[in-house]
XYZ file of N, CA and C in Angstrom:
444
model
N 14.906 -11.787 7.848
C 14.968 -11.163 9.159
C 16.429 -11.069 9.575
N 16.777 -10.052 10.321
C 18.140 -9.914 10.809
C 18.111 -9.336 12.209
N 19.243 -9.480 12.873
C 19.370 -9.053 14.257
C 20.437 -7.967 14.355
N 20.191 -6.926 15.109
C 21.157 -5.841 15.285
C 22.297 -6.337 16.179
N 23.545 -6.088 15.698
C 24.727 -6.469 16.445
C 25.690 -5.282 16.424
N 25.806 -4.584 17.530
C 26.652 -3.390 17.583
C 28.121 -3.686 17.318
N 28.570 -4.913 17.508
C 29.959 -5.288 17.218
C 30.252 -5.195 15.723
N 29.225 -5.300 14.897
C 29.429 -5.226 13.447
C 29.336 -3.792 12.923
N 29.172 -2.835 13.786
C 29.016 -1.440 13.393
C 30.352 -0.720 13.345
N 31.358 -1.368 12.825
C 32.688 -0.771 12.724
C 32.859 -0.138 11.351
N 33.877 0.647 11.214
C 34.153 1.295 9.924
C 33.403 2.591 9.825
N 32.718 2.784 8.713
C 31.973 4.014 8.525
C 32.838 5.091 7.913
N 32.478 6.340 8.170
C 33.135 7.478 7.574
C 34.551 7.643 8.092
N 35.484 7.762 7.182
C 36.878 8.068 7.525
C 37.299 9.228 6.640
N 37.740 10.303 7.250
C 38.166 11.477 6.506
C 39.330 11.101 5.585
N 39.187 11.439 4.324
C 40.258 11.176 3.355
C 41.431 12.086 3.698
N 42.596 11.488 3.850
C 43.797 12.226 4.222
C 44.206 13.170 3.086
N 44.851 14.272 3.454
C 45.359 15.192 2.441
C 46.415 14.496 1.598
N 46.417 14.785 0.312
C 47.396 14.203 -0.596
C 46.835 14.023 -1.988
N 47.594 13.349 -2.832
C 47.193 13.091 -4.212
C 46.573 11.703 -4.327
N 45.490 11.613 -5.126
C 44.775 10.348 -5.313
C 44.411 10.163 -6.774
N 44.619 8.947 -7.264
C 44.116 8.546 -8.573
C 42.607 8.348 -8.427
N 41.832 9.050 -9.242
C 40.377 8.990 -9.144
C 39.763 8.795 -10.516
N 38.476 8.441 -10.502
C 37.652 8.394 -11.692
C 36.472 9.330 -11.462
N 36.115 10.110 -12.466
C 34.921 10.953 -12.385
C 33.723 10.029 -12.524
N 32.868 9.980 -11.488
C 31.774 9.022 -11.477
C 30.392 9.658 -11.629
N 30.298 10.976 -11.471
C 28.990 11.604 -11.547
C 29.150 13.096 -11.721
N 28.129 13.722 -12.272
C 28.074 15.181 -12.268
C 26.614 15.615 -12.282
N 26.392 16.823 -11.837
C 25.076 17.437 -11.897
C 25.253 18.887 -12.321
N 24.331 19.375 -13.125
C 24.335 20.781 -13.476
C 23.362 21.510 -12.554
N 23.611 22.770 -12.324
C 22.731 23.536 -11.452
C 23.096 25.005 -11.482
N 22.639 25.695 -10.459
C 22.870 27.126 -10.337
C 23.495 27.404 -8.963
N 24.512 28.249 -8.943
C 25.159 28.612 -7.685
C 24.264 29.582 -6.912
N 24.636 29.852 -5.674
C 23.868 30.797 -4.854
C 23.886 32.199 -5.444
N 24.879 32.505 -6.291
C 24.960 33.804 -6.952
C 24.210 33.843 -8.277
N 23.572 32.707 -8.635
C 22.815 32.649 -9.882
C 23.625 32.225 -11.085
N 24.901 31.893 -10.902
C 25.738 31.425 -12.004
C 25.508 29.933 -12.252
N 25.668 29.518 -13.504
C 25.601 28.097 -13.801
C 26.788 27.409 -13.127
N 26.567 26.148 -12.720
C 27.663 25.388 -12.120
C 27.513 23.916 -12.491
N 28.616 23.233 -12.410
C 28.650 21.773 -12.582
C 29.304 21.222 -11.335
N 28.624 20.287 -10.681
C 29.144 19.646 -9.476
C 29.611 18.255 -9.854
N 30.884 17.959 -9.580
C 31.516 16.715 -10.003
C 31.825 15.859 -8.774
N 31.604 14.552 -8.905
C 31.944 13.572 -7.868
C 33.010 12.632 -8.408
N 33.930 12.244 -7.533
C 35.034 11.354 -7.896
C 34.992 10.120 -7.009
N 35.568 9.040 -7.499
C 35.792 7.848 -6.675
C 37.280 7.532 -6.723
N 37.855 7.296 -5.551
C 39.265 6.927 -5.481
C 39.403 5.507 -6.037
N 40.258 5.370 -7.028
C 40.352 4.118 -7.772
C 40.804 2.963 -6.888
N 40.110 1.840 -7.043
C 40.439 0.622 -6.295
C 41.461 -0.237 -7.038
N 41.697 0.062 -8.323
C 42.657 -0.719 -9.095
C 44.074 -0.174 -8.965
N 44.236 0.870 -8.155
C 45.546 1.485 -7.920
C 45.881 1.347 -6.442
N 47.082 0.850 -6.099
C 47.437 0.737 -4.677
C 47.547 2.127 -4.049
N 46.597 2.468 -3.206
C 46.561 3.757 -2.521
C 45.562 3.661 -1.374
N 45.666 4.574 -0.454
C 44.729 4.599 0.671
C 43.360 5.083 0.202
N 42.359 4.747 0.971
C 40.977 5.216 0.780
C 40.344 4.682 -0.514
N 40.792 3.549 -0.999
C 40.233 2.979 -2.224
C 38.712 2.864 -2.120
N 38.030 3.273 -3.173
C 36.583 3.152 -3.237
C 35.814 4.291 -2.571
N 36.501 5.132 -1.788
C 35.794 6.247 -1.159
C 35.505 7.320 -2.193
N 34.452 8.072 -1.929
C 34.024 9.123 -2.842
C 34.483 10.491 -2.332
N 34.784 11.360 -3.263
C 35.031 12.777 -3.003
C 33.905 13.499 -3.718
N 33.021 14.105 -2.949
C 31.777 14.639 -3.501
C 31.775 16.167 -3.540
N 30.904 16.666 -4.386
C 30.535 18.092 -4.411
C 31.668 19.035 -4.796
N 32.449 18.673 -5.825
C 33.464 19.593 -6.332
C 32.766 20.499 -7.348
N 32.572 21.761 -6.983
C 31.804 22.699 -7.796
C 32.679 23.450 -8.791
N 32.224 23.495 -10.021
C 32.836 24.272 -11.092
C 31.835 25.345 -11.482
N 32.053 26.557 -10.973
C 31.163 27.658 -11.295
C 31.558 28.227 -12.644
N 30.573 28.448 -13.491
C 30.832 28.895 -14.848
C 30.870 30.421 -14.875
N 32.045 30.943 -14.567
C 32.309 32.383 -14.666
C 33.688 32.562 -15.278
N 33.917 33.718 -15.842
C 35.218 33.977 -16.449
C 36.346 33.850 -15.434
N 36.097 34.302 -14.218
C 37.120 34.267 -13.162
C 37.456 32.831 -12.727
N 36.492 31.910 -12.840
C 36.696 30.534 -12.379
C 37.008 29.539 -13.498
N 37.127 30.026 -14.736
C 37.372 29.113 -15.853
C 38.695 28.364 -15.737
N 39.630 28.890 -14.971
C 40.918 28.215 -14.826
C 40.733 26.805 -14.263
N 39.718 26.595 -13.395
C 39.508 25.249 -12.841
C 39.005 24.289 -13.921
N 38.099 24.758 -14.794
C 37.642 23.923 -15.909
C 38.797 23.568 -16.813
N 39.684 24.561 -17.065
C 40.841 24.308 -17.913
C 41.801 23.322 -17.253
N 42.000 23.463 -15.939
C 42.936 22.592 -15.224
C 42.469 21.135 -15.207
N 41.178 20.912 -14.918
C 40.699 19.523 -14.890
C 40.662 18.954 -16.307
N 40.360 19.798 -17.302
C 40.341 19.329 -18.691
C 41.729 18.873 -19.133
N 42.748 19.629 -18.746
C 44.121 19.234 -19.074
C 44.487 17.932 -18.362
N 44.125 17.824 -17.074
C 44.426 16.602 -16.307
C 43.685 15.394 -16.873
N 42.504 15.612 -17.434
C 41.715 14.504 -18.022
C 42.172 14.213 -19.453
N 43.219 14.911 -19.901
C 43.847 14.707 -21.211
C 42.923 15.052 -22.372
N 42.091 16.093 -22.199
C 41.326 16.602 -23.331
C 42.319 17.227 -24.302
N 42.155 17.013 -25.603
C 43.068 17.611 -26.575
C 43.028 19.147 -26.509
N 44.182 19.757 -26.614
C 44.262 21.220 -26.624
C 43.485 21.749 -27.825
N 42.628 22.716 -27.615
C 41.859 23.321 -28.703
C 40.505 22.684 -28.944
N 40.184 21.585 -28.261
C 38.884 20.951 -28.446
C 37.788 21.927 -28.028
N 36.662 21.901 -28.751
C 35.533 22.784 -28.464
C 34.325 21.957 -28.065
N 33.516 22.540 -27.227
C 32.271 21.919 -26.795
C 31.124 22.867 -27.079
N 29.971 22.316 -27.417
C 28.792 23.125 -27.710
C 28.078 23.584 -26.441
N 28.376 22.927 -25.320
C 27.738 23.305 -24.060
C 28.588 22.779 -22.907
N 28.336 23.304 -21.717
C 29.040 22.808 -20.541
C 28.579 21.401 -20.189
N 27.340 21.060 -20.531
C 26.846 19.697 -20.318
C 27.632 18.713 -21.197
N 27.878 19.109 -22.444
C 28.673 18.243 -23.333
C 30.078 18.058 -22.771
N 30.655 19.133 -22.212
C 31.959 19.034 -21.565
C 31.912 18.021 -20.412
N 30.864 18.138 -19.563
C 30.741 17.256 -18.401
C 30.504 15.807 -18.848
N 29.727 15.602 -19.902
C 29.518 14.239 -20.420
C 30.852 13.633 -20.860
N 31.717 14.449 -21.447
C 33.027 13.978 -21.890
C 33.954 13.701 -20.713
N 33.800 14.467 -19.637
C 34.615 14.272 -18.438
C 34.250 13.004 -17.673
N 32.992 12.598 -17.781
C 32.494 11.435 -17.048
C 33.332 10.185 -17.369
N 33.725 9.473 -16.351
C 34.512 8.221 -16.414
C 35.989 8.432 -16.764
N 36.444 9.667 -16.796
C 37.861 9.927 -17.035
C 38.650 9.697 -15.747
N 39.891 9.232 -15.905
C 40.801 9.046 -14.779
C 41.757 10.227 -14.714
N 42.046 10.680 -13.501
C 42.979 11.759 -13.271
C 43.439 11.711 -11.833
N 44.327 12.591 -11.465
C 44.808 12.697 -10.086
C 44.247 13.997 -9.514
N 43.685 13.911 -8.317
C 43.250 15.118 -7.612
C 44.103 15.281 -6.364
N 44.385 16.529 -6.035
C 45.076 16.858 -4.803
C 44.005 17.241 -3.793
N 43.948 16.498 -2.689
C 42.916 16.692 -1.680
C 43.476 17.480 -0.503
N 42.729 18.485 -0.116
C 42.974 19.219 1.113
C 41.748 19.042 2.002
N 41.641 19.833 3.035
C 40.474 19.761 3.921
C 39.827 21.129 4.034
N 38.521 21.115 4.197
C 37.751 22.323 4.478
C 36.902 22.042 5.699
N 36.706 23.054 6.519
C 35.894 22.861 7.739
C 34.579 23.604 7.574
N 33.494 22.879 7.849
C 32.142 23.446 7.828
C 31.384 22.955 9.047
N 30.807 23.869 9.779
C 29.995 23.514 10.957
C 30.762 22.608 11.926
N 32.051 22.847 12.078
C 32.866 22.085 13.025
C 33.321 20.723 12.516
N 32.997 20.378 11.270
C 33.415 19.098 10.695
C 34.373 19.343 9.537
N 35.336 18.449 9.365
C 36.268 18.533 8.243
C 35.794 17.634 7.104
N 35.981 18.133 5.881
C 35.595 17.397 4.685
C 36.733 17.486 3.675
N 36.848 16.476 2.785
C 37.856 16.567 1.726
C 37.457 17.635 0.715
N 38.444 18.346 0.194
C 38.205 19.374 -0.815
C 39.275 19.242 -1.879
N 38.870 19.245 -3.147
C 39.824 19.137 -4.244
C 40.516 20.480 -4.431
N 41.839 20.458 -4.327
C 42.648 21.670 -4.423
C 43.387 21.785 -5.755
N 43.538 20.657 -6.483
C 44.263 20.706 -7.749
C 44.097 19.433 -8.547
N 44.597 19.455 -9.768
C 44.441 18.344 -10.702
C 45.755 18.057 -11.412
N 45.987 16.774 -11.685
C 47.149 16.335 -12.452
C 46.721 15.191 -13.357
N 47.527 14.928 -14.362
C 47.237 13.782 -15.234
C 47.475 12.483 -14.480
N 46.647 11.486 -14.772
C 46.813 10.168 -14.195
C 48.121 9.567 -14.684
N 48.789 8.849 -13.778
C 50.033 8.164 -14.134
C 49.805 6.674 -14.329
N 48.530 6.243 -14.256
C 48.183 4.834 -14.330
C 47.160 4.634 -15.443
N 47.409 3.645 -16.278
C 46.467 3.331 -17.342
C 45.170 2.797 -16.751
N 44.081 2.998 -17.468
C 42.796 2.427 -17.054
C 42.889 0.907 -17.114
N 42.196 0.216 -16.222
C 42.257 -1.245 -16.246
C 41.717 -1.792 -17.571
N 42.370 -2.836 -18.066
C 41.924 -3.463 -19.304
C 40.685 -4.301 -19.040
N 39.760 -4.321 -19.986
C 38.569 -5.157 -19.801
C 38.973 -6.623 -19.676
N 38.291 -7.343 -18.835
C 38.579 -8.755 -18.608
C 37.700 -9.622 -19.500
N 38.287 -10.665 -20.056
C 37.528 -11.615 -20.863
C 37.196 -11.064 -22.234
N 36.565 -11.900 -23.027
C 36.181 -11.510 -24.373
C 34.703 -11.213 -24.431
N 34.200 -11.066 -25.630
C 32.770 -10.798 -25.781
C 31.942 -12.001 -25.345
N 30.750 -11.722 -24.885
C 29.826 -12.779 -24.467
C 28.827 -12.994 -25.587
N 28.689 -14.249 -26.012
C 27.766 -14.593 -27.085
C 26.619 -15.403 -26.495
N 25.414 -14.979 -26.796
C 24.218 -15.686 -26.334
C 23.398 -16.062 -27.547
N 23.049 -17.348 -27.654
C 22.253 -17.786 -28.790
C 20.764 -17.627 -28.467
N 19.930 -17.677 -29.504
C 18.479 -17.556 -29.309
C 17.927 -18.658 -28.439
N 18.571 -19.848 -28.434
C 18.124 -20.967 -27.608
C 18.324 -20.690 -26.133
N 19.213 -19.779 -25.772
C 19.523 -19.469 -24.364
C 18.682 -18.343 -23.797
N 17.910 -17.658 -24.645
C 17.080 -16.551 -24.208
C 15.705 -17.107 -23.826
N 15.188 -16.756 -22.637
C 13.933 -17.356 -22.168
C 12.684 -16.793 -22.809
N 12.781 -15.856 -23.720
C 11.563 -15.294 -24.298
C 11.630 -15.257 -25.811
């Protein structure tokens, strides 16, 4: 059981300020745009292992429409994610699977919808920070420690 305390209702949504952020690609979804074109929607998380504002906040709904005119965005994020030049993919889903968990820098601007401002990804750059090293060594569990 818990009790409602309005004093603890601080924080919440804070608009991500315009600027560059080290991020990790944390999710994607495939779908269809309103024009019937295939699209991939990518979500990012601002890295908490890098000293920067808005650590842990998400930047959601960055749409990559699959059209010849919009391919420059796929090329730009691929370069920022350090995909080798000339690499080929069998599908856009395979490309998105490869993009998942990559670190890069996004340039955030703002877009206004229905009177509210939201972060919008305006550009991509290569990450200047190495991914965090895994902590500790392998974990070994013997058969005697397993309960079944």
